mmCIF file of N, CA and C in Angstrom:
data_model
loop_
_atom_site.group_PDB
_atom_site.id
_atom_site.type_symbol
_atom_site.label_atom_id
_atom_site.label_comp_id
_atom_site.label_asym_id
_atom_site.label_seq_id
_atom_site.Cartn_x
_atom_site.Cartn_y
_atom_site.Cartn_z
ATOM 1 N N UNK C 180 8.081 -10.219 20.795
ATOM 2 C CA UNK C 180 9.445 -9.945 21.061
ATOM 3 C C UNK C 180 9.737 -10.121 22.545
ATOM 4 N N UNK C 181 11.008 -10.263 22.835
ATOM 5 C CA UNK C 181 11.429 -10.417 24.257
ATOM 6 C C UNK C 181 11.118 -9.206 25.055
ATOM 7 N N UNK C 182 11.230 -7.994 24.496
ATOM 8 C CA UNK C 182 10.953 -6.776 25.263
ATOM 9 C C UNK C 182 9.490 -6.735 25.638
ATOM 10 N N UNK C 183 8.620 -7.074 24.715
ATOM 11 C CA UNK C 183 7.164 -7.000 25.043
ATOM 12 C C UNK C 183 6.820 -8.065 26.120
ATOM 13 N N UNK C 184 7.418 -9.253 25.988
ATOM 14 C CA UNK C 184 7.196 -10.340 26.928
ATOM 15 C C UNK C 184 7.616 -9.862 28.344
ATOM 16 N N UNK C 185 8.782 -9.280 28.470
ATOM 17 C CA UNK C 185 9.252 -8.819 29.737
ATOM 18 C C UNK C 185 8.347 -7.770 30.326
ATOM 19 N N UNK C 186 7.896 -6.859 29.520
ATOM 20 C CA UNK C 186 6.923 -5.797 30.019
ATOM 21 C C UNK C 186 5.649 -6.371 30.495
ATOM 22 N N UNK C 187 5.111 -7.316 29.734
ATOM 23 C CA UNK C 187 3.828 -7.950 30.123
ATOM 24 C C UNK C 187 3.977 -8.684 31.412
ATOM 25 N N UNK C 188 5.010 -9.426 31.551
ATOM 26 C CA UNK C 188 5.305 -10.174 32.788
ATOM 27 C C UNK C 188 5.478 -9.223 33.938
ATOM 28 N N UNK C 189 6.231 -8.190 33.716
ATOM 29 C CA UNK C 189 6.540 -7.212 34.772
ATOM 30 C C UNK C 189 5.297 -6.506 35.261
ATOM 31 N N UNK C 190 4.403 -6.109 34.388
ATOM 32 C CA UNK C 190 3.282 -5.300 34.764
ATOM 33 C C UNK C 190 2.151 -6.191 35.321
ATOM 34 N N UNK C 191 1.984 -7.435 34.890
ATOM 35 C CA UNK C 191 0.814 -8.247 35.281
ATOM 36 C C UNK C 191 1.112 -9.299 36.323
ATOM 37 N N UNK C 192 2.277 -9.689 36.526
ATOM 38 C CA UNK C 192 2.602 -10.824 37.381
ATOM 39 C C UNK C 192 2.055 -10.660 38.822
ATOM 40 N N UNK C 193 2.466 -9.611 39.490
ATOM 41 C CA UNK C 193 2.054 -9.426 40.887
ATOM 42 C C UNK C 193 0.602 -9.132 41.061
ATOM 43 N N UNK C 194 -0.015 -8.220 40.254
ATOM 44 C CA UNK C 194 -1.458 -7.977 40.398
ATOM 45 C C UNK C 194 -2.307 -9.248 40.119
ATOM 46 N N UNK C 195 -1.968 -10.003 39.118
ATOM 47 C CA UNK C 195 -2.751 -11.220 38.801
ATOM 48 C C UNK C 195 -2.572 -12.235 39.941
ATOM 49 N N UNK C 196 -1.362 -12.331 40.466
ATOM 50 C CA UNK C 196 -1.137 -13.260 41.571
ATOM 51 C C UNK C 196 -1.959 -12.861 42.770
ATOM 52 N N UNK C 197 -2.045 -11.550 43.093
ATOM 53 C CA UNK C 197 -2.808 -11.072 44.212
ATOM 54 C C UNK C 197 -4.311 -11.319 44.000
ATOM 55 N N UNK C 198 -4.754 -11.256 42.771
ATOM 56 C CA UNK C 198 -6.196 -11.532 42.516
ATOM 57 C C UNK C 198 -6.595 -12.982 42.909
ATOM 58 N N UNK C 199 -5.616 -13.848 42.984
ATOM 59 C CA UNK C 199 -5.920 -15.271 43.345
ATOM 60 C C UNK C 199 -5.852 -15.432 44.850
ATOM 61 N N UNK C 200 -5.395 -14.502 45.638
ATOM 62 C CA UNK C 200 -5.296 -14.650 47.057
ATOM 63 C C UNK C 200 -6.639 -14.999 47.708
ATOM 64 N N UNK C 201 -7.773 -14.447 47.285
ATOM 65 C CA UNK C 201 -9.038 -14.864 47.900
ATOM 66 C C UNK C 201 -9.343 -16.362 47.832
ATOM 67 N N UNK C 202 -8.723 -17.046 46.890
ATOM 68 C CA UNK C 202 -8.913 -18.490 46.751
ATOM 69 C C UNK C 202 -8.248 -19.293 47.851
ATOM 70 N N UNK C 203 -7.308 -18.664 48.575
ATOM 71 C CA UNK C 203 -6.675 -19.361 49.709
ATOM 72 C C UNK C 203 -7.554 -19.175 50.933
ATOM 73 N N UNK C 204 -7.419 -20.168 51.811
ATOM 74 C CA UNK C 204 -8.210 -20.080 53.083
ATOM 75 C C UNK C 204 -7.692 -18.949 53.975
ATOM 76 N N UNK C 205 -8.434 -18.704 55.017
ATOM 77 C CA UNK C 205 -8.045 -17.631 55.942
ATOM 78 C C UNK C 205 -7.171 -18.185 57.087
ATOM 79 N N UNK C 206 -6.779 -19.413 57.023
ATOM 80 C CA UNK C 206 -5.954 -19.993 58.091
ATOM 81 C C UNK C 206 -4.551 -19.390 58.035
ATOM 82 N N UNK C 207 -3.814 -19.531 59.135
ATOM 83 C CA UNK C 207 -2.474 -19.002 59.228
ATOM 84 C C UNK C 207 -1.496 -19.655 58.239
ATOM 85 N N UNK C 208 -1.765 -20.908 57.919
ATOM 86 C CA UNK C 208 -0.923 -21.647 57.008
ATOM 87 C C UNK C 208 -1.099 -21.318 55.540
ATOM 88 N N UNK C 209 -2.131 -20.556 55.221
ATOM 89 C CA UNK C 209 -2.435 -20.180 53.799
ATOM 90 C C UNK C 209 -1.273 -19.362 53.201
ATOM 91 N N UNK C 210 -0.652 -18.511 54.010
ATOM 92 C CA UNK C 210 0.440 -17.712 53.467
ATOM 93 C C UNK C 210 1.585 -18.623 52.935
ATOM 94 N N UNK C 211 1.800 -19.730 53.591
ATOM 95 C CA UNK C 211 2.882 -20.622 53.166
ATOM 96 C C UNK C 211 2.524 -21.351 51.893
ATOM 97 N N UNK C 212 1.268 -21.697 51.738
ATOM 98 C CA UNK C 212 0.824 -22.303 50.466
ATOM 99 C C UNK C 212 0.889 -21.294 49.331
ATOM 100 N N UNK C 213 0.566 -20.043 49.655
ATOM 101 C CA UNK C 213 0.706 -18.953 48.616
ATOM 102 C C UNK C 213 2.137 -18.683 48.331
ATOM 103 N N UNK C 214 2.993 -18.775 49.302
ATOM 104 C CA UNK C 214 4.431 -18.555 49.078
ATOM 105 C C UNK C 214 5.051 -19.633 48.252
ATOM 106 N N UNK C 215 4.435 -20.781 48.168
ATOM 107 C CA UNK C 215 4.951 -21.884 47.372
ATOM 108 C C UNK C 215 4.968 -21.498 45.898
ATOM 109 N N UNK C 216 4.013 -20.649 45.452
ATOM 110 C CA UNK C 216 3.981 -20.296 44.030
ATOM 111 C C UNK C 216 5.212 -19.553 43.611
ATOM 112 N N UNK C 217 5.604 -18.438 44.205
ATOM 113 C CA UNK C 217 6.836 -17.739 43.784
ATOM 114 C C UNK C 217 8.046 -18.616 44.065
ATOM 115 N N UNK C 218 8.013 -19.451 45.050
ATOM 116 C CA UNK C 218 9.163 -20.320 45.368
ATOM 117 C C UNK C 218 9.375 -21.328 44.242
ATOM 118 N N UNK C 219 8.311 -21.926 43.746
ATOM 119 C CA UNK C 219 8.421 -22.862 42.625
ATOM 120 C C UNK C 219 8.788 -22.180 41.330
ATOM 121 N N UNK C 220 8.265 -20.986 41.127
ATOM 122 C CA UNK C 220 8.609 -20.222 39.934
ATOM 123 C C UNK C 220 10.105 -19.878 39.915
ATOM 124 N N UNK C 221 10.607 -19.456 41.083
ATOM 125 C CA UNK C 221 12.018 -19.124 41.220
ATOM 126 C C UNK C 221 12.910 -20.380 40.986
ATOM 127 N N UNK C 222 12.472 -21.507 41.498
ATOM 128 C CA UNK C 222 13.229 -22.765 41.268
ATOM 129 C C UNK C 222 13.271 -23.082 39.775
ATOM 130 N N UNK C 223 12.121 -22.936 39.079
ATOM 131 C CA UNK C 223 12.119 -23.204 37.624
ATOM 132 C C UNK C 223 13.004 -22.237 36.922
ATOM 133 N N UNK C 224 12.986 -20.988 37.297
ATOM 134 C CA UNK C 224 13.817 -19.971 36.655
ATOM 135 C C UNK C 224 15.266 -20.261 36.803
ATOM 136 N N UNK C 225 15.667 -20.649 38.033
ATOM 137 C CA UNK C 225 17.084 -21.001 38.272
ATOM 138 C C UNK C 225 17.465 -22.209 37.450
ATOM 139 N N UNK C 226 16.663 -23.230 37.428
ATOM 140 C CA UNK C 226 16.945 -24.421 36.646
ATOM 141 C C UNK C 226 17.063 -24.112 35.148
ATOM 142 N N UNK C 227 16.225 -23.259 34.661
ATOM 143 C CA UNK C 227 16.246 -22.831 33.224
ATOM 144 C C UNK C 227 17.473 -21.983 32.931
ATOM 145 N N UNK C 228 17.751 -21.032 33.842
ATOM 146 C CA UNK C 228 18.891 -20.128 33.614
ATOM 147 C C UNK C 228 20.233 -20.845 33.692
ATOM 148 N N UNK C 229 20.338 -21.848 34.526
ATOM 149 C CA UNK C 229 21.591 -22.604 34.623
ATOM 150 C C UNK C 229 21.651 -23.727 33.615
ATOM 151 N N UNK C 230 20.593 -23.824 32.801
ATOM 152 C CA UNK C 230 20.472 -24.774 31.715
ATOM 153 C C UNK C 230 20.418 -26.232 32.203
ATOM 154 N N UNK C 231 19.943 -26.410 33.428
ATOM 155 C CA UNK C 231 19.690 -27.747 33.903
ATOM 156 C C UNK C 231 18.505 -28.340 33.115
ATOM 157 N N UNK C 232 17.587 -27.430 32.739
ATOM 158 C CA UNK C 232 16.477 -27.793 31.835
ATOM 159 C C UNK C 232 16.882 -27.260 30.471
ATOM 160 N N UNK C 233 17.486 -28.049 29.624
ATOM 161 C CA UNK C 233 17.959 -27.537 28.331
ATOM 162 C C UNK C 233 16.833 -27.083 27.418
ATOM 163 N N UNK C 234 17.011 -25.955 26.769
ATOM 164 C CA UNK C 234 16.058 -25.466 25.808
ATOM 165 C C UNK C 234 14.813 -24.860 26.423
ATOM 166 N N UNK C 235 14.750 -24.638 27.750
ATOM 167 C CA UNK C 235 13.587 -24.039 28.365
ATOM 168 C C UNK C 235 13.577 -22.541 27.954
ATOM 169 N N UNK C 236 12.540 -22.072 27.314
ATOM 170 C CA UNK C 236 12.521 -20.660 26.824
ATOM 171 C C UNK C 236 12.245 -19.642 27.886
ATOM 172 N N UNK C 237 11.858 -20.010 29.100
ATOM 173 C CA UNK C 237 11.483 -19.043 30.114
ATOM 174 C C UNK C 237 12.620 -18.051 30.458
ATOM 175 N N UNK C 238 13.841 -18.557 30.609
ATOM 176 C CA UNK C 238 14.968 -17.751 30.991
ATOM 177 C C UNK C 238 15.292 -16.758 29.890
ATOM 178 N N UNK C 239 15.246 -17.191 28.647
ATOM 179 C CA UNK C 239 15.572 -16.305 27.566
ATOM 180 C C UNK C 239 14.419 -15.277 27.364
ATOM 181 N N UNK C 240 13.183 -15.698 27.677
ATOM 182 C CA UNK C 240 12.082 -14.782 27.477
ATOM 183 C C UNK C 240 12.049 -13.635 28.508
ATOM 184 N N UNK C 241 12.599 -13.805 29.629
ATOM 185 C CA UNK C 241 12.573 -12.771 30.678
ATOM 186 C C UNK C 241 13.866 -11.987 30.752
ATOM 187 N N UNK C 242 14.863 -12.364 29.950
ATOM 188 C CA UNK C 242 16.115 -11.617 29.955
ATOM 189 C C UNK C 242 16.146 -10.569 28.851
ATOM 190 N N UNK C 243 16.895 -9.538 29.071
ATOM 191 C CA UNK C 243 16.956 -8.455 28.045
ATOM 192 C C UNK C 243 17.760 -8.860 26.803
ATOM 193 N N UNK C 244 18.806 -9.561 27.071
ATOM 194 C CA UNK C 244 19.768 -9.851 25.919
ATOM 195 C C UNK C 244 19.495 -11.259 25.329
ATOM 196 N N UNK C 245 18.648 -12.025 25.980
ATOM 197 C CA UNK C 245 18.443 -13.427 25.491
ATOM 198 C C UNK C 245 19.395 -14.379 26.130
ATOM 199 N N UNK C 246 20.299 -13.872 26.986
ATOM 200 C CA UNK C 246 21.250 -14.712 27.740
ATOM 201 C C UNK C 246 20.505 -15.299 28.938
ATOM 202 N N UNK C 247 20.400 -16.592 29.027
ATOM 203 C CA UNK C 247 19.656 -17.208 30.158
ATOM 204 C C UNK C 247 20.206 -16.834 31.518
ATOM 205 N N UNK C 248 21.521 -16.614 31.652
ATOM 206 C CA UNK C 248 22.108 -16.279 32.927
ATOM 207 C C UNK C 248 21.640 -14.941 33.451
ATOM 208 N N UNK C 249 21.165 -14.039 32.581
ATOM 209 C CA UNK C 249 20.675 -12.724 32.975
ATOM 210 C C UNK C 249 19.383 -12.872 33.801
ATOM 211 N N UNK C 250 18.662 -13.984 33.635
ATOM 212 C CA UNK C 250 17.445 -14.183 34.389
ATOM 213 C C UNK C 250 17.719 -14.415 35.886
ATOM 214 N N UNK C 251 18.962 -14.683 36.223
ATOM 215 C CA UNK C 251 19.340 -14.878 37.646
ATOM 216 C C UNK C 251 19.509 -13.537 38.372
ATOM 217 N N UNK C 252 19.330 -12.443 37.648
ATOM 218 C CA UNK C 252 19.448 -11.114 38.248
ATOM 219 C C UNK C 252 18.072 -10.539 38.456
ATOM 220 N N UNK C 253 17.629 -9.594 37.632
ATOM 221 C CA UNK C 253 16.409 -8.863 37.832
ATOM 222 C C UNK C 253 15.196 -9.711 37.968
ATOM 223 N N UNK C 254 14.928 -10.656 37.043
ATOM 224 C CA UNK C 254 13.747 -11.471 37.190
ATOM 225 C C UNK C 254 13.705 -12.319 38.447
ATOM 226 N N UNK C 255 14.834 -12.837 38.856
ATOM 227 C CA UNK C 255 14.895 -13.599 40.100
ATOM 228 C C UNK C 255 14.700 -12.727 41.343
ATOM 229 N N UNK C 256 15.251 -11.482 41.290
ATOM 230 C CA UNK C 256 15.050 -10.522 42.356
ATOM 231 C C UNK C 256 13.603 -10.164 42.528
ATOM 232 N N UNK C 257 12.875 -10.008 41.380
ATOM 233 C CA UNK C 257 11.456 -9.721 41.367
ATOM 234 C C UNK C 257 10.675 -10.824 42.062
ATOM 235 N N UNK C 258 11.024 -12.073 41.743
ATOM 236 C CA UNK C 258 10.296 -13.184 42.317
ATOM 237 C C UNK C 258 10.594 -13.303 43.844
ATOM 238 N N UNK C 259 11.813 -13.028 44.219
ATOM 239 C CA UNK C 259 12.213 -13.061 45.631
ATOM 240 C C UNK C 259 11.457 -11.945 46.394
ATOM 241 N N UNK C 260 11.295 -10.821 45.767
ATOM 242 C CA UNK C 260 10.568 -9.713 46.392
ATOM 243 C C UNK C 260 9.052 -10.100 46.584
ATOM 244 N N UNK C 261 8.515 -10.773 45.585
ATOM 245 C CA UNK C 261 7.132 -11.284 45.762
ATOM 246 C C UNK C 261 7.054 -12.257 46.897
ATOM 247 N N UNK C 262 8.013 -13.174 46.949
ATOM 248 C CA UNK C 262 8.038 -14.130 48.028
ATOM 249 C C UNK C 262 8.110 -13.450 49.386
ATOM 250 N N UNK C 263 8.963 -12.493 49.530
ATOM 251 C CA UNK C 263 9.129 -11.712 50.743
ATOM 252 C C UNK C 263 7.804 -11.003 51.129
ATOM 253 N N UNK C 264 7.144 -10.395 50.158
ATOM 254 C CA UNK C 264 5.899 -9.683 50.435
ATOM 255 C C UNK C 264 4.781 -10.644 50.900
ATOM 256 N N UNK C 265 4.758 -11.801 50.284
ATOM 257 C CA UNK C 265 3.704 -12.795 50.689
ATOM 258 C C UNK C 265 3.924 -13.303 52.094
ATOM 259 N N UNK C 266 5.165 -13.646 52.389
ATOM 260 C CA UNK C 266 5.454 -14.213 53.724
ATOM 261 C C UNK C 266 5.374 -13.134 54.794
ATOM 262 N N UNK C 267 5.786 -11.929 54.489
ATOM 263 C CA UNK C 267 5.807 -10.868 55.489
ATOM 264 C C UNK C 267 4.488 -10.147 55.699
ATOM 265 N N UNK C 268 3.830 -9.850 54.587
ATOM 266 C CA UNK C 268 2.631 -8.970 54.666
ATOM 267 C C UNK C 268 1.337 -9.680 54.367
ATOM 268 N N UNK C 269 1.284 -10.926 54.164
ATOM 269 C CA UNK C 269 0.129 -11.691 53.682
ATOM 270 C C UNK C 269 -1.189 -11.128 54.223
ATOM 271 N N UNK C 270 -1.952 -10.482 53.393
ATOM 272 C CA UNK C 270 -3.264 -9.987 53.686
ATOM 273 C C UNK C 270 -3.423 -9.085 54.919
ATOM 274 N N UNK C 271 -2.366 -8.966 55.685
ATOM 275 C CA UNK C 271 -2.493 -8.254 56.947
ATOM 276 C C UNK C 271 -2.110 -6.780 56.898
ATOM 277 N N UNK C 272 -1.467 -6.378 55.832
ATOM 278 C CA UNK C 272 -0.968 -5.024 55.763
ATOM 279 C C UNK C 272 -1.102 -4.485 54.320
ATOM 280 N N UNK C 273 -1.569 -3.249 54.229
ATOM 281 C CA UNK C 273 -1.632 -2.614 52.911
ATOM 282 C C UNK C 273 -0.261 -2.347 52.342
ATOM 283 N N UNK C 274 0.767 -2.325 53.171
ATOM 284 C CA UNK C 274 2.131 -2.149 52.701
ATOM 285 C C UNK C 274 2.507 -3.169 51.710
ATOM 286 N N UNK C 275 2.193 -4.429 51.973
ATOM 287 C CA UNK C 275 2.498 -5.509 51.056
ATOM 288 C C UNK C 275 1.779 -5.393 49.725
ATOM 289 N N UNK C 276 0.530 -4.990 49.780
ATOM 290 C CA UNK C 276 -0.268 -4.817 48.565
ATOM 291 C C UNK C 276 0.301 -3.683 47.715
ATOM 292 N N UNK C 277 0.621 -2.540 48.338
ATOM 293 C CA UNK C 277 1.209 -1.439 47.623
ATOM 294 C C UNK C 277 2.560 -1.831 47.043
ATOM 295 N N UNK C 278 3.370 -2.521 47.856
ATOM 296 C CA UNK C 278 4.662 -2.980 47.421
ATOM 297 C C UNK C 278 4.560 -3.863 46.136
ATOM 298 N N UNK C 279 3.658 -4.802 46.177
ATOM 299 C CA UNK C 279 3.469 -5.705 45.025
ATOM 300 C C UNK C 279 2.957 -4.995 43.800
ATOM 301 N N UNK C 280 2.055 -4.042 44.001
ATOM 302 C CA UNK C 280 1.532 -3.346 42.821
ATOM 303 C C UNK C 280 2.547 -2.350 42.235
ATOM 304 N N UNK C 281 3.475 -1.941 43.014
ATOM 305 C CA UNK C 281 4.514 -0.987 42.497
ATOM 306 C C UNK C 281 5.672 -1.694 41.777
ATOM 307 N N UNK C 282 5.739 -2.962 41.873
ATOM 308 C CA UNK C 282 6.841 -3.668 41.231
ATOM 309 C C UNK C 282 6.635 -3.797 39.756
#
């Protein structure tokens, strides 16, 4: 169901994403490569929610009512918060890790 899908995405998205951080190099530019992930996900979500990609189930799957436009609110804010945490706190601060785990 949509409710279970939303809960699974909500609880696992940020921690699973952070588990992949060790795969990035330790260079200063690694944060920008890592930030590309939520940036691309947000672009896909916007395209799906505005129905530029017709029939894409992702927007309906993460919305509460099944209305694709609802994905432009909470789910998009969640992804933007992930993007902010990656760019601002990338591996350098426990604040970012705690922030991402609390979302």
